[in-house]
Amino acid sequence: MDTRIREAIDESLKELKSMQGRVEEFIDDLPDDTEQIKRTTKSVLEHLSSVLTNVADQAGSKAEEAQLQAHLGVMEAKDKLEASKVVLDDVLARSAEESRKVMDEVELKQHLAKLEAKEFWEVRGSKLAEEFQASASNMQELAEKAAGELSTAFSQWNEQFKSRK
């Protein structure tokens, strides 16, 4: 039990006993026809003293029990914390391993994509360049033909306008 509480209860008991002594002296000085009051007062004071003593004893045992329960609770919490630490460490280790696997997989896929791009360019690059060159030539021819047709159309329109004058 907390020493301050115990000291306060002990001080209360000491003061009660002192007061009980004074009250009993005062009661003893009362006339005989107050015998019932004397007995009742002494009984109440003795009962109060008994109650305070019991409270002090029970408070002490309850405080000790509460301390024991608190200690047991702390020990249980510590055990659970240690058990969860093992689980958490395991989860973190597995998570780190999974992360390494994912990163390795990403690096492998990146490398394979780079190889595929290189192979594609080596195989198809020259063909694409040729196709682009041919396409550029075709586009050039089409553009020349379109420009020629446009020039012919303009020329014909000019002739028509000249003849109308």
mmCIF file of C-alpha atoms in Angstrom:
data_model
loop_
_atom_site.group_PDB
_atom_site.id
_atom_site.type_symbol
_atom_site.label_atom_id
_atom_site.label_comp_id
_atom_site.label_asym_id
_atom_site.label_seq_id
_atom_site.Cartn_x
_atom_site.Cartn_y
_atom_site.Cartn_z
ATOM 1 C CA MET A 1 0.000 0.000 0.000
ATOM 2 C CA ASP A 2 1.138 3.526 -0.624
ATOM 3 C CA THR A 3 3.039 4.674 2.495
ATOM 4 C CA ARG A 4 1.304 8.054 2.525
ATOM 5 C CA ILE A 5 -2.132 6.416 2.689
ATOM 6 C CA ARG A 6 -0.989 4.018 5.392
ATOM 7 C CA GLU A 7 0.506 6.888 7.385
ATOM 8 C CA ALA A 8 -2.730 8.901 7.060
ATOM 9 C CA ILE A 9 -4.815 5.931 8.275
ATOM 10 C CA ASP A 10 -2.403 5.291 11.162
ATOM 11 C CA GLU A 11 -2.553 8.980 12.116
ATOM 12 C CA SER A 12 -6.383 8.814 12.008
ATOM 13 C CA LEU A 13 -6.342 5.751 14.283
ATOM 14 C CA LYS A 14 -3.964 7.482 16.698
ATOM 15 C CA GLU A 15 -6.162 10.603 16.808
ATOM 16 C CA LEU A 16 -9.276 8.429 17.201
ATOM 17 C CA LYS A 17 -7.746 6.590 20.187
ATOM 18 C CA SER A 18 -6.722 9.905 21.745
ATOM 19 C CA MET A 19 -10.205 11.329 21.175
ATOM 20 C CA GLN A 20 -11.750 8.098 22.450
ATOM 21 C CA GLY A 21 -9.785 8.436 25.694
ATOM 22 C CA ARG A 22 -10.914 12.046 26.202
ATOM 23 C CA VAL A 23 -14.534 11.241 25.338
ATOM 24 C CA GLU A 24 -14.518 8.298 27.768
ATOM 25 C CA GLU A 25 -13.136 10.557 30.514
ATOM 26 C CA PHE A 26 -15.844 13.096 29.745
ATOM 27 C CA ILE A 27 -18.518 10.360 29.683
ATOM 28 C CA ASP A 28 -17.289 8.892 32.957
ATOM 29 C CA ASP A 29 -17.847 12.303 34.550
ATOM 30 C CA LEU A 30 -21.509 12.306 33.461
ATOM 31 C CA PRO A 31 -24.170 11.428 36.005
ATOM 32 C CA ASP A 32 -25.213 7.803 36.451
ATOM 33 C CA ASP A 33 -28.591 8.299 34.797
ATOM 34 C CA THR A 34 -26.713 8.704 31.451
ATOM 35 C CA GLU A 35 -25.368 5.156 31.568
ATOM 36 C CA GLN A 36 -27.108 4.248 28.290
ATOM 37 C CA ILE A 37 -25.481 7.215 26.545
ATOM 38 C CA LYS A 38 -22.105 6.218 27.959
ATOM 39 C CA ARG A 39 -22.400 2.649 26.691
ATOM 40 C CA THR A 40 -23.658 3.750 23.261
ATOM 41 C CA THR A 41 -20.896 6.335 22.858
ATOM 42 C CA LYS A 42 -18.175 3.894 23.915
ATOM 43 C CA SER A 43 -19.631 1.256 21.610
ATOM 44 C CA VAL A 44 -19.716 3.675 18.664
ATOM 45 C CA LEU A 45 -16.138 4.804 19.287
ATOM 46 C CA GLU A 46 -14.928 1.194 19.617
ATOM 47 C CA HIS A 47 -16.820 0.264 16.463
ATOM 48 C CA LEU A 48 -15.324 3.242 14.604
ATOM 49 C CA SER A 49 -11.847 2.233 15.750
ATOM 50 C CA SER A 50 -12.490 -1.343 14.654
ATOM 51 C CA VAL A 51 -13.770 -0.198 11.254
ATOM 52 C CA LEU A 52 -10.730 2.032 10.690
ATOM 53 C CA THR A 53 -8.390 -0.803 11.685
ATOM 54 C CA ASN A 54 -10.164 -3.187 9.307
ATOM 55 C CA VAL A 55 -10.102 -0.602 6.532
ATOM 56 C CA ALA A 56 -6.383 -0.121 7.044
ATOM 57 C CA ASP A 57 -5.790 -3.885 6.931
ATOM 58 C CA GLN A 58 -8.039 -4.383 3.921
ATOM 59 C CA ALA A 59 -6.591 -1.368 2.151
ATOM 60 C CA GLY A 60 -3.149 -2.808 2.723
ATOM 61 C CA SER A 61 -4.115 -6.207 1.348
ATOM 62 C CA LYS A 62 -6.094 -4.633 -1.526
ATOM 63 C CA ALA A 63 -3.169 -2.374 -2.355
ATOM 64 C CA GLU A 64 -0.791 -5.337 -2.291
ATOM 65 C CA GLU A 65 -3.234 -7.328 -4.449
ATOM 66 C CA ALA A 66 -3.584 -4.379 -6.825
ATOM 67 C CA GLN A 67 0.195 -4.099 -7.034
ATOM 68 C CA LEU A 68 0.417 -7.828 -7.691
ATOM 69 C CA GLN A 69 -2.291 -7.605 -10.377
ATOM 70 C CA ALA A 70 -0.538 -4.615 -11.928
ATOM 71 C CA HIS A 71 2.762 -6.490 -11.881
ATOM 72 C CA LEU A 72 1.118 -9.542 -13.468
ATOM 73 C CA GLY A 73 -0.508 -7.307 -16.076
ATOM 74 C CA VAL A 74 2.828 -5.709 -16.904
ATOM 75 C CA MET A 75 4.475 -9.136 -17.170
ATOM 76 C CA GLU A 76 1.673 -10.382 -19.449
ATOM 77 C CA ALA A 77 1.940 -7.268 -21.617
ATOM 78 C CA LYS A 78 5.711 -7.770 -21.811
ATOM 79 C CA ASP A 79 5.230 -11.405 -22.857
ATOM 80 C CA LYS A 80 2.695 -10.416 -25.507
ATOM 81 C CA LEU A 81 5.005 -7.667 -26.736
ATOM 82 C CA GLU A 82 7.888 -10.128 -27.034
ATOM 83 C CA ALA A 83 5.627 -12.631 -28.831
ATOM 84 C CA SER A 84 4.391 -9.951 -31.224
ATOM 85 C CA LYS A 85 7.982 -8.812 -31.801
ATOM 86 C CA VAL A 86 8.824 -12.277 -33.124
ATOM 87 C CA VAL A 87 5.805 -12.176 -35.442
ATOM 88 C CA LEU A 88 6.584 -8.617 -36.523
ATOM 89 C CA ASP A 89 10.229 -9.469 -37.177
ATOM 90 C CA ASP A 90 9.093 -12.457 -39.252
ATOM 91 C CA VAL A 91 6.637 -10.318 -41.247
ATOM 92 C CA LEU A 92 9.301 -7.663 -41.836
ATOM 93 C CA ALA A 93 11.833 -10.290 -42.929
ATOM 94 C CA ARG A 94 9.317 -11.821 -45.344
ATOM 95 C CA SER A 95 8.363 -8.375 -46.591
ATOM 96 C CA ALA A 96 12.016 -7.499 -47.208
ATOM 97 C CA GLU A 97 12.518 -10.805 -49.040
ATOM 98 C CA GLU A 98 9.414 -10.176 -51.166
ATOM 99 C CA SER A 99 10.644 -6.653 -51.916
ATOM 100 C CA ARG A 100 14.010 -8.040 -53.037
ATOM 101 C CA LYS A 101 12.226 -10.553 -55.283
ATOM 102 C CA VAL A 102 10.052 -7.826 -56.807
ATOM 103 C CA MET A 103 13.068 -5.578 -57.391
ATOM 104 C CA ASP A 104 15.018 -8.465 -58.972
ATOM 105 C CA GLU A 105 12.022 -9.215 -61.203
ATOM 106 C CA VAL A 106 11.724 -5.551 -62.221
ATOM 107 C CA GLU A 107 15.437 -5.385 -63.045
ATOM 108 C CA LEU A 108 15.188 -8.597 -65.090
ATOM 109 C CA LYS A 109 12.147 -7.317 -67.007
ATOM 110 C CA GLN A 110 13.917 -4.029 -67.658
ATOM 111 C CA HIS A 111 16.969 -5.859 -68.984
ATOM 112 C CA LEU A 112 14.821 -8.123 -71.196
ATOM 113 C CA ALA A 113 12.905 -5.120 -72.554
ATOM 114 C CA LYS A 114 16.193 -3.413 -73.374
ATOM 115 C CA LEU A 115 17.426 -6.550 -75.175
ATOM 116 C CA GLU A 116 14.153 -6.815 -77.103
ATOM 117 C CA ALA A 117 14.365 -3.156 -78.133
ATOM 118 C CA LYS A 118 17.967 -3.618 -79.248
ATOM 119 C CA GLU A 119 17.094 -6.784 -81.183
ATOM 120 C CA PHE A 120 14.039 -5.102 -82.730
ATOM 121 C CA TRP A 121 16.129 -2.188 -83.912
ATOM 122 C CA GLU A 122 18.855 -4.437 -85.252
ATOM 123 C CA VAL A 123 16.347 -6.621 -87.134
ATOM 124 C CA ARG A 124 13.686 -4.113 -88.088
ATOM 125 C CA GLY A 125 15.641 -0.873 -87.876
ATOM 126 C CA SER A 126 17.317 -1.170 -91.244
ATOM 127 C CA LYS A 127 14.073 -2.359 -92.847
ATOM 128 C CA LEU A 128 12.183 0.541 -91.288
ATOM 129 C CA ALA A 129 14.837 2.939 -92.563
ATOM 130 C CA GLU A 130 14.464 1.429 -96.034
ATOM 131 C CA GLU A 131 10.676 1.587 -95.820
ATOM 132 C CA PHE A 132 10.876 5.181 -94.651
ATOM 133 C CA GLN A 133 13.255 5.999 -97.472
ATOM 134 C CA ALA A 134 10.899 4.326 -99.980
ATOM 135 C CA SER A 135 7.955 6.056 -98.382
ATOM 136 C CA ALA A 136 9.787 9.369 -98.538
ATOM 137 C CA SER A 137 10.489 8.782 -102.212
ATOM 138 C CA ASN A 138 6.859 7.846 -102.833
ATOM 139 C CA MET A 139 5.742 10.916 -100.927
ATOM 140 C CA GLN A 140 8.146 13.023 -102.964
ATOM 141 C CA GLU A 141 6.787 11.595 -106.203
ATOM 142 C CA LEU A 142 3.199 12.100 -105.050
ATOM 143 C CA ALA A 143 3.979 15.661 -103.982
ATOM 144 C CA GLU A 144 5.654 16.394 -107.348
ATOM 145 C CA LYS A 145 2.724 14.847 -109.213
ATOM 146 C CA ALA A 146 0.203 16.835 -107.078
ATOM 147 C CA ALA A 147 2.185 20.056 -107.622
ATOM 148 C CA GLY A 148 2.296 19.321 -111.376
ATOM 149 C CA GLU A 149 -1.443 18.662 -111.524
ATOM 150 C CA LEU A 150 -2.080 21.798 -109.534
ATOM 151 C CA SER A 151 0.124 23.787 -111.875
ATOM 152 C CA THR A 152 -1.717 22.326 -114.896
ATOM 153 C CA ALA A 153 -5.093 23.180 -113.337
ATOM 154 C CA PHE A 154 -3.987 26.729 -112.635
ATOM 155 C CA SER A 155 -2.659 27.027 -116.157
ATOM 156 C CA GLN A 156 -5.940 25.836 -117.619
ATOM 157 C CA TRP A 157 -7.917 28.245 -115.495
ATOM 158 C CA ASN A 158 -5.627 31.072 -116.594
ATOM 159 C CA GLU A 159 -6.304 30.160 -120.236
ATOM 160 C CA GLN A 160 -10.030 30.203 -119.615
ATOM 161 C CA PHE A 161 -9.847 33.605 -118.008
ATOM 162 C CA LYS A 162 -7.729 34.947 -120.910
ATOM 163 C CA SER A 163 -10.207 33.738 -123.487
ATOM 164 C CA ARG A 164 -13.136 35.455 -121.834
ATOM 165 C CA LYS A 165 -11.683 38.878 -122.158
#
